[in-house]
PDB file of C-alpha atoms in Angstrom:
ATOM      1  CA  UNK A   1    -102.777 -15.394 -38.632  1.00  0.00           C
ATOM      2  CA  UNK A   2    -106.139 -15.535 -36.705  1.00  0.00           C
ATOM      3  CA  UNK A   3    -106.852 -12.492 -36.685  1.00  0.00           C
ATOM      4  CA  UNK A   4    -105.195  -8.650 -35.549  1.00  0.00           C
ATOM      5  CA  UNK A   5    -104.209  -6.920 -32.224  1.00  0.00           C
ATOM      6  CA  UNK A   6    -104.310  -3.640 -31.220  1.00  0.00           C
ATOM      7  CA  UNK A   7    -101.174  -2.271 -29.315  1.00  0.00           C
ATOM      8  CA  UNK A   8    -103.840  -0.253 -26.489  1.00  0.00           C
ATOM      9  CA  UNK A   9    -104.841  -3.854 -25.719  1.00  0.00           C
ATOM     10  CA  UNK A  10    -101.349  -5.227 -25.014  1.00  0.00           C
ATOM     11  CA  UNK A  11    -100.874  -7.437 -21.723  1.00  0.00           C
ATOM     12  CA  UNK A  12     -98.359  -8.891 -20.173  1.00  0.00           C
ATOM     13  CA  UNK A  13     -97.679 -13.021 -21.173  1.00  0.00           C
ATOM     14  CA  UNK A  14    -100.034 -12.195 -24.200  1.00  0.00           C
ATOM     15  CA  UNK A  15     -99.064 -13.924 -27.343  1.00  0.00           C
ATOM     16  CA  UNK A  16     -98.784 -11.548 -30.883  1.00  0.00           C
ATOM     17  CA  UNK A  17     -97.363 -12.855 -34.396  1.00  0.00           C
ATOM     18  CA  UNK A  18     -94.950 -10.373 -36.117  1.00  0.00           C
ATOM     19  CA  UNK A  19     -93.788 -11.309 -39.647  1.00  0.00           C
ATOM     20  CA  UNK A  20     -94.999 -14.462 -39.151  1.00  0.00           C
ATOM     21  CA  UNK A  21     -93.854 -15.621 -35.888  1.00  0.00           C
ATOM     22  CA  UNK A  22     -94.970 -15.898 -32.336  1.00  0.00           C
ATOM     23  CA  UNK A  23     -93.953 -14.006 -29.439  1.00  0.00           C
ATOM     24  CA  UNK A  24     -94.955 -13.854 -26.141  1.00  0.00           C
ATOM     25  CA  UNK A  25     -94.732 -10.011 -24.500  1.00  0.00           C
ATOM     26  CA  UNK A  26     -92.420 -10.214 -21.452  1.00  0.00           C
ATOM     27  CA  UNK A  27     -92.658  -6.372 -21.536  1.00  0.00           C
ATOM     28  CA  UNK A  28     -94.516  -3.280 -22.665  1.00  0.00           C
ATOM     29  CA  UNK A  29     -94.800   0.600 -21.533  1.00  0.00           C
ATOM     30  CA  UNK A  30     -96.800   2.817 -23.124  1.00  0.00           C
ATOM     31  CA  UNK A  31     -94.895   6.094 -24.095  1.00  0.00           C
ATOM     32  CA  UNK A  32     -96.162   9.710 -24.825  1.00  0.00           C
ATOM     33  CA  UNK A  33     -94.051  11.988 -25.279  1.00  0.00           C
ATOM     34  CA  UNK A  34     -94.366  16.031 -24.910  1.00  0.00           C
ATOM     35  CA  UNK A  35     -93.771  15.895 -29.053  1.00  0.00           C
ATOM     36  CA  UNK A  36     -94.433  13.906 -31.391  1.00  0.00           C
ATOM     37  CA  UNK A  37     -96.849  10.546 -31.577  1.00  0.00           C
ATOM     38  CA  UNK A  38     -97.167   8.223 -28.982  1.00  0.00           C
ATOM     39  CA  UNK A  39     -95.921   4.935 -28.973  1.00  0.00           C
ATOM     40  CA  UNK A  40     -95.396   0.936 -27.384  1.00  0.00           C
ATOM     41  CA  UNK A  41     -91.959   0.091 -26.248  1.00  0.00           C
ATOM     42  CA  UNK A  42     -92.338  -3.696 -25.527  1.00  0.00           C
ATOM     43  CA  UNK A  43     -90.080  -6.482 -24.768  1.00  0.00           C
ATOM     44  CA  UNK A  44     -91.076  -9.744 -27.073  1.00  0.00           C
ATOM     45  CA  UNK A  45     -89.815 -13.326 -26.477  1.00  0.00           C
ATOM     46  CA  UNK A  46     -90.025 -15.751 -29.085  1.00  0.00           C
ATOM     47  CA  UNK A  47     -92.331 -19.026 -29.392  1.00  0.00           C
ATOM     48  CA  UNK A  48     -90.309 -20.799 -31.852  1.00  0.00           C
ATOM     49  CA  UNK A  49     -86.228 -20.112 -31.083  1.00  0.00           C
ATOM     50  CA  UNK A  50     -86.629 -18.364 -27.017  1.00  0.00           C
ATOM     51  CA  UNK A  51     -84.828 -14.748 -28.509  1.00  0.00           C
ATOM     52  CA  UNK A  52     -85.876 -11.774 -26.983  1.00  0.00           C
ATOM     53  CA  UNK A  53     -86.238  -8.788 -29.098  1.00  0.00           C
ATOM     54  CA  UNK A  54     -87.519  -5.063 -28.139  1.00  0.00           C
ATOM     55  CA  UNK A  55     -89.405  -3.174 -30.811  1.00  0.00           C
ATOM     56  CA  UNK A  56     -90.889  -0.304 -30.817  1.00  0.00           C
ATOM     57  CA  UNK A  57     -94.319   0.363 -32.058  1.00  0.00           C
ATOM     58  CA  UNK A  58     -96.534   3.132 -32.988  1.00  0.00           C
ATOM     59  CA  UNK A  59     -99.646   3.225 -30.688  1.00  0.00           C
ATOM     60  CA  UNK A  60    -102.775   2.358 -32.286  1.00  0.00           C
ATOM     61  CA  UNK A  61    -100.736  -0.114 -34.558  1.00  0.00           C
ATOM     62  CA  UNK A  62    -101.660  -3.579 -35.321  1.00  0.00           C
ATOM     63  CA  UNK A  63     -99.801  -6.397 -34.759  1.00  0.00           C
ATOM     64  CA  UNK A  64    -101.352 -10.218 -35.895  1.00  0.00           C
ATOM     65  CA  UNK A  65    -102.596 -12.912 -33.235  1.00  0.00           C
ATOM     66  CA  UNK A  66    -101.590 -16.273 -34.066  1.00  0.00           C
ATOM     67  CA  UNK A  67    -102.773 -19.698 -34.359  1.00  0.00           C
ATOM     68  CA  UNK A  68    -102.140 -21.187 -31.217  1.00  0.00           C
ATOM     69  CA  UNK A  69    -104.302 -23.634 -29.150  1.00  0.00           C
ATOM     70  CA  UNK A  70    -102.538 -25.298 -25.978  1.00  0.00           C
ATOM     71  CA  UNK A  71    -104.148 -29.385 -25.426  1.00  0.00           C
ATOM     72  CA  UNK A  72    -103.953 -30.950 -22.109  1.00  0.00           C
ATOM     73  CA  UNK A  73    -101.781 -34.138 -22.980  1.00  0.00           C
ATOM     74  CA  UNK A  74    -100.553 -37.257 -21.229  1.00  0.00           C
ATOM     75  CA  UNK A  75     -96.933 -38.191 -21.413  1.00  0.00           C
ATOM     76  CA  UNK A  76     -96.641 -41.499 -22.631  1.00  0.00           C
ATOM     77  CA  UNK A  77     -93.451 -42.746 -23.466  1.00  0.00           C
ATOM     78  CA  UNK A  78     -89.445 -41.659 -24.958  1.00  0.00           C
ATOM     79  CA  UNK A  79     -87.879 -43.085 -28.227  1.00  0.00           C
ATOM     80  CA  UNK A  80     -85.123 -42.530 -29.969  1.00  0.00           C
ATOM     81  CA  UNK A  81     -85.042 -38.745 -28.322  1.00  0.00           C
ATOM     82  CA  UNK A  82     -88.944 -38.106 -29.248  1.00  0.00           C
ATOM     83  CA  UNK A  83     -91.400 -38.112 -26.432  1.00  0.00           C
ATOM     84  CA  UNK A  84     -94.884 -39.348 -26.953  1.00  0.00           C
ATOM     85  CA  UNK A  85     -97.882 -37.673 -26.138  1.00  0.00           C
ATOM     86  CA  UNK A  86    -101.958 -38.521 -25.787  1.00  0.00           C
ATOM     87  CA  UNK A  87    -104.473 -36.148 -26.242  1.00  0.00           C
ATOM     88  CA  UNK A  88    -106.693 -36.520 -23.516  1.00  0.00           C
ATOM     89  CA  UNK A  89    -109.763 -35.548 -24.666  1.00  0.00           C
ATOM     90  CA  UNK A  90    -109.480 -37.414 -28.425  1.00  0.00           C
ATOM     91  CA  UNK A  91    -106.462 -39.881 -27.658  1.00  0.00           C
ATOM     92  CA  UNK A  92    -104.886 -39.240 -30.839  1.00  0.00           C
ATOM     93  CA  UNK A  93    -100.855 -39.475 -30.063  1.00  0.00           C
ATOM     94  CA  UNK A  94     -98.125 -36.926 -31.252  1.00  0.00           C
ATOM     95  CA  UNK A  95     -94.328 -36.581 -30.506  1.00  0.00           C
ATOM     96  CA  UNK A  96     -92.147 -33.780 -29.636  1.00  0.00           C
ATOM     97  CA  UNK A  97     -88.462 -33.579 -29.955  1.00  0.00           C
ATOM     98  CA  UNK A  98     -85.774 -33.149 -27.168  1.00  0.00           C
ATOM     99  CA  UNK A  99     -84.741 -29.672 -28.178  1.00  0.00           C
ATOM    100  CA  UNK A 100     -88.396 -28.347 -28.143  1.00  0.00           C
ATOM    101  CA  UNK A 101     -89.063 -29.858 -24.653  1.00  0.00           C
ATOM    102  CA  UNK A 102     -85.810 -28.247 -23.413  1.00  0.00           C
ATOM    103  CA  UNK A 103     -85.837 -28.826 -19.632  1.00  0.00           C
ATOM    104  CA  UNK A 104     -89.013 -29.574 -19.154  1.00  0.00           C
ATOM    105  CA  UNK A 105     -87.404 -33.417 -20.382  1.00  0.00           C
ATOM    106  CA  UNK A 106     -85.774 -34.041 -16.908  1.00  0.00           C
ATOM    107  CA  UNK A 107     -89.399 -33.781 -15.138  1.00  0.00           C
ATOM    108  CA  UNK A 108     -91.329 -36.274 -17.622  1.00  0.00           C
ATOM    109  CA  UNK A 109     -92.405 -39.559 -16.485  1.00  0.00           C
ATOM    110  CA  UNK A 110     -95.260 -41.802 -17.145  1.00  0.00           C
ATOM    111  CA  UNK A 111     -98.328 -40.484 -17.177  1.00  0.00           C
ATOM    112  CA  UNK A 112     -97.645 -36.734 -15.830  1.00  0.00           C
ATOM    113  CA  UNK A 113    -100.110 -34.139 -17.958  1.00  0.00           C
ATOM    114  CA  UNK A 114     -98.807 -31.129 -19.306  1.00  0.00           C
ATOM    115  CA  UNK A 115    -100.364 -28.276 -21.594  1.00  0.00           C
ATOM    116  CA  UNK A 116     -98.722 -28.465 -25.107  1.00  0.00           C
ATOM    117  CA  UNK A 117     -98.932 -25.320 -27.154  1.00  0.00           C
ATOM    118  CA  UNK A 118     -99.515 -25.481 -30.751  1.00  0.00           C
ATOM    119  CA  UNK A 119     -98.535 -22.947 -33.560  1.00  0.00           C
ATOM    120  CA  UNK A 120    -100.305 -24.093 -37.107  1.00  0.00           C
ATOM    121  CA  UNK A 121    -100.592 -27.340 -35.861  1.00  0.00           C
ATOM    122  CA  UNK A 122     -96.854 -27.992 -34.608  1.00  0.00           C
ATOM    123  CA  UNK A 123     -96.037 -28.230 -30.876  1.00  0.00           C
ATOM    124  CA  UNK A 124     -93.462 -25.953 -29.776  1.00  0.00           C
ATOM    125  CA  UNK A 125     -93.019 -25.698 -26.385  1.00  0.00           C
ATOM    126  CA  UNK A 126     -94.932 -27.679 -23.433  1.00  0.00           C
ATOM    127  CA  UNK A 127     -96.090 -26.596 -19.849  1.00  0.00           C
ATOM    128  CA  UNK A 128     -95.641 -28.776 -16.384  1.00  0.00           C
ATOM    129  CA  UNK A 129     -97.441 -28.909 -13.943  1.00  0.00           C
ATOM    130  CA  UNK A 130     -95.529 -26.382 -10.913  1.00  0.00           C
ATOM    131  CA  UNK A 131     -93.898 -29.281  -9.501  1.00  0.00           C
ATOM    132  CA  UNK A 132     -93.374 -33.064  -9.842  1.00  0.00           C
ATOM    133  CA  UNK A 133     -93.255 -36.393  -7.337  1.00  0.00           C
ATOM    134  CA  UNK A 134     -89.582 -38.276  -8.423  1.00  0.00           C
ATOM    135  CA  UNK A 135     -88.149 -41.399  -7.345  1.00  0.00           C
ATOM    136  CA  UNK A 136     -84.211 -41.003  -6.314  1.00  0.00           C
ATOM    137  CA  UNK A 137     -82.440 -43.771  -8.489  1.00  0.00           C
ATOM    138  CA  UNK A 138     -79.122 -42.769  -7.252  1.00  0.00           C
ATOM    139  CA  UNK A 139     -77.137 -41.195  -4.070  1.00  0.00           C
ATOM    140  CA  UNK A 140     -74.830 -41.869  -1.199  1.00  0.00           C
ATOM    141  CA  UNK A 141     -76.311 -42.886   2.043  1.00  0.00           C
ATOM    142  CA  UNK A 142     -77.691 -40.555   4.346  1.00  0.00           C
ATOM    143  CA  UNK A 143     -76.213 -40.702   7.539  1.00  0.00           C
ATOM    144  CA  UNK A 144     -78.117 -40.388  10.888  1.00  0.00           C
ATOM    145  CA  UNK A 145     -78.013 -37.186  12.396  1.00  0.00           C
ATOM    146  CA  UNK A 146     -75.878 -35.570   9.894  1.00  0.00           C
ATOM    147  CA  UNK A 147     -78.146 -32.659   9.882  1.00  0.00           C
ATOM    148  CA  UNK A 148     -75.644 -29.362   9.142  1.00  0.00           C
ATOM    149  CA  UNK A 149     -77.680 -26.617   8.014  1.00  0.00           C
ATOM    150  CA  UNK A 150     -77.912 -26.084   4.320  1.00  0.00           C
ATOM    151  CA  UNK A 151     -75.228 -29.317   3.630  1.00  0.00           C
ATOM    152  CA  UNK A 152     -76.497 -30.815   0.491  1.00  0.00           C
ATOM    153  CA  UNK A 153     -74.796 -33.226  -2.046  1.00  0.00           C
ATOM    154  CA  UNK A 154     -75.797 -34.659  -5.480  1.00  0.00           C
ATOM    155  CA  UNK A 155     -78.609 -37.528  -6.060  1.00  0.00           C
ATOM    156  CA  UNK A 156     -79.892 -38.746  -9.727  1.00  0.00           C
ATOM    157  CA  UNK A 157     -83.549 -39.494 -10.336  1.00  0.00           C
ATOM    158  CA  UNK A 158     -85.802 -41.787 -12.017  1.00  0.00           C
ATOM    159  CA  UNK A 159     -85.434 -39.227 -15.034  1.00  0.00           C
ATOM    160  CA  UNK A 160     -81.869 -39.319 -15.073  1.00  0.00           C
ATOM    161  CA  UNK A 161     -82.056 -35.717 -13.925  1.00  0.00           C
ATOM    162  CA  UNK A 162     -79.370 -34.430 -11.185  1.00  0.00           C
ATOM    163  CA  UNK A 163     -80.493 -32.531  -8.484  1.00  0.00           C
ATOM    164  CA  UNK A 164     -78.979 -30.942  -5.468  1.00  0.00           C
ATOM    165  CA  UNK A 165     -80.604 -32.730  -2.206  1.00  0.00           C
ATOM    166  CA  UNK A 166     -80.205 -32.223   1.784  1.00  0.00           C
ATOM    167  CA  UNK A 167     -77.659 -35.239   3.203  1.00  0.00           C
ATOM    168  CA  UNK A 168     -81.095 -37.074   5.050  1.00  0.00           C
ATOM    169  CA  UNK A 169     -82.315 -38.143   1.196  1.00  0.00           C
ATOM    170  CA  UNK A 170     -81.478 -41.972   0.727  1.00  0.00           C
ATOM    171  CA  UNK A 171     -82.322 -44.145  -2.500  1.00  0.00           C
ATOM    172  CA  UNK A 172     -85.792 -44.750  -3.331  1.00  0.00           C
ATOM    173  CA  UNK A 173     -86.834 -41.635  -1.646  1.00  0.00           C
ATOM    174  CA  UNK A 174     -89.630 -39.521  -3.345  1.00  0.00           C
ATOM    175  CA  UNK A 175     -88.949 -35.734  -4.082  1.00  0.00           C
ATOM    176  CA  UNK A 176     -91.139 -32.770  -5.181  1.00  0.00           C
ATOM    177  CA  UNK A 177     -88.646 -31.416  -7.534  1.00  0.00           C
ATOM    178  CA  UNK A 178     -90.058 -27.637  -9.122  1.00  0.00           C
ATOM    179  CA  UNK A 179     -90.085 -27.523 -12.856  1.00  0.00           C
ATOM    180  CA  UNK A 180     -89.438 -24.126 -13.411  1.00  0.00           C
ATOM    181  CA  UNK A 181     -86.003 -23.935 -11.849  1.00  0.00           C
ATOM    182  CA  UNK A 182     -85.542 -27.347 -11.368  1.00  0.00           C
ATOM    183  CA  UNK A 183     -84.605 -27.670  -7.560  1.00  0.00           C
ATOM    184  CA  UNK A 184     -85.520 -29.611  -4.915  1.00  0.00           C
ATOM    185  CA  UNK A 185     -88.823 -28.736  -2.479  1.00  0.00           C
ATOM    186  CA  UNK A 186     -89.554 -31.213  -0.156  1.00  0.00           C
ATOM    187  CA  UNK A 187     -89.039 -34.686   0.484  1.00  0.00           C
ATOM    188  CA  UNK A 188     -92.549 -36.779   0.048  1.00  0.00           C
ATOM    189  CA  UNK A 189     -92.137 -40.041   1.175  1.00  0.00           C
ATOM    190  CA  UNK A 190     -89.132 -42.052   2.296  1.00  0.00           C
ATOM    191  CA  UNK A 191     -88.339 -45.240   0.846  1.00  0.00           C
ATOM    192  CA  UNK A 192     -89.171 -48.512   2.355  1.00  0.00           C
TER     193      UNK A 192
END
């Protein structure tokens, strides 16, 4: 623990430690009451396992503030279900597992920089950039003026990742796919 929090100072997306693991608030109302002692009502989301929990706390309690530092990293390769990672400042090279990445797997490719957050030392959960530029490895043919509004059928990317795609995407076609909910944006540039 790095140090303490006080709950007046409480924001939104900051991170706390409680019993000796991070959170992240999602949530928090200060509540005063006509009787009694005011008090936090917050809405916590863990680091390490994604659970949500809602404590209450007194106001003017303390809750810890834990060791993590976040490294701008370069994705470097996938082996054996770890993905490899450069720091770019120091170029030392750490991996992360498939469960801690989560999602954010089906976006990696060579070279993309993320921000990896680390509690004591041990990544546990990365960042992507918004959106991503991916290659379509696989879908049926677009046809020429099939253009029905909203139409949209399956195509695999260079990630392995499925997405959902208008009917004018073809092979080889580059797509801003969004990380955060995974769908397709826009189509970049067309292949050949």
């Amino acid at each position: 623990m790095a140090g303490v929090i006080d709950t007046s100072d409480f924001r939104k997306g900051m991170k706390i430690e409680i019993d000796g693991e991070p959170f992240e608030i999602v949530e928090f109302q200060h509540v005063k009451p006509g009787k009694g002692s005011a008090f936090v009502r917050t809405s916590i989301r863990s680091l390490l396992t994604g659970r949500v929990l809602q404590p209450t706390l007194k106001s003017g309690e303390k809750v810890g503030k834990p060791d993590i530092e976040e490294k701008d990293m370069q994705f470097l390769y996938e082996q054996g279900g770890d993905f490899y990672f450069m720091d770019t400042r120091n170029y030392e090279q750490t991996f992360i597992s498939a469960e801690v990445l989560g999602e954010a797997k089906n976006f990696l490719k060579e070279n993309i920089n993320a921000a990896i957050m680390f509690y004591n030392g041990k990544a546990i959960g990365v960042t992507l950039p918004n959106s991503v530029d991916l290659k379509v490895a696989k879908c049926d043919p677009g046809v020429r003026g099939d253009t029905v509004s909203g139409a949209l059928k399956p195509a695999t990317l260079e990630t392995g990742y499925s997405v959902n795609v208008p009917l004018f995407i073809n092979e080889g076609d580059i797509l801003k796919i969004d990380t955060r909910d995974g769908k397709y944006l826009t189509r970049v540039a067309t292949a050949g």
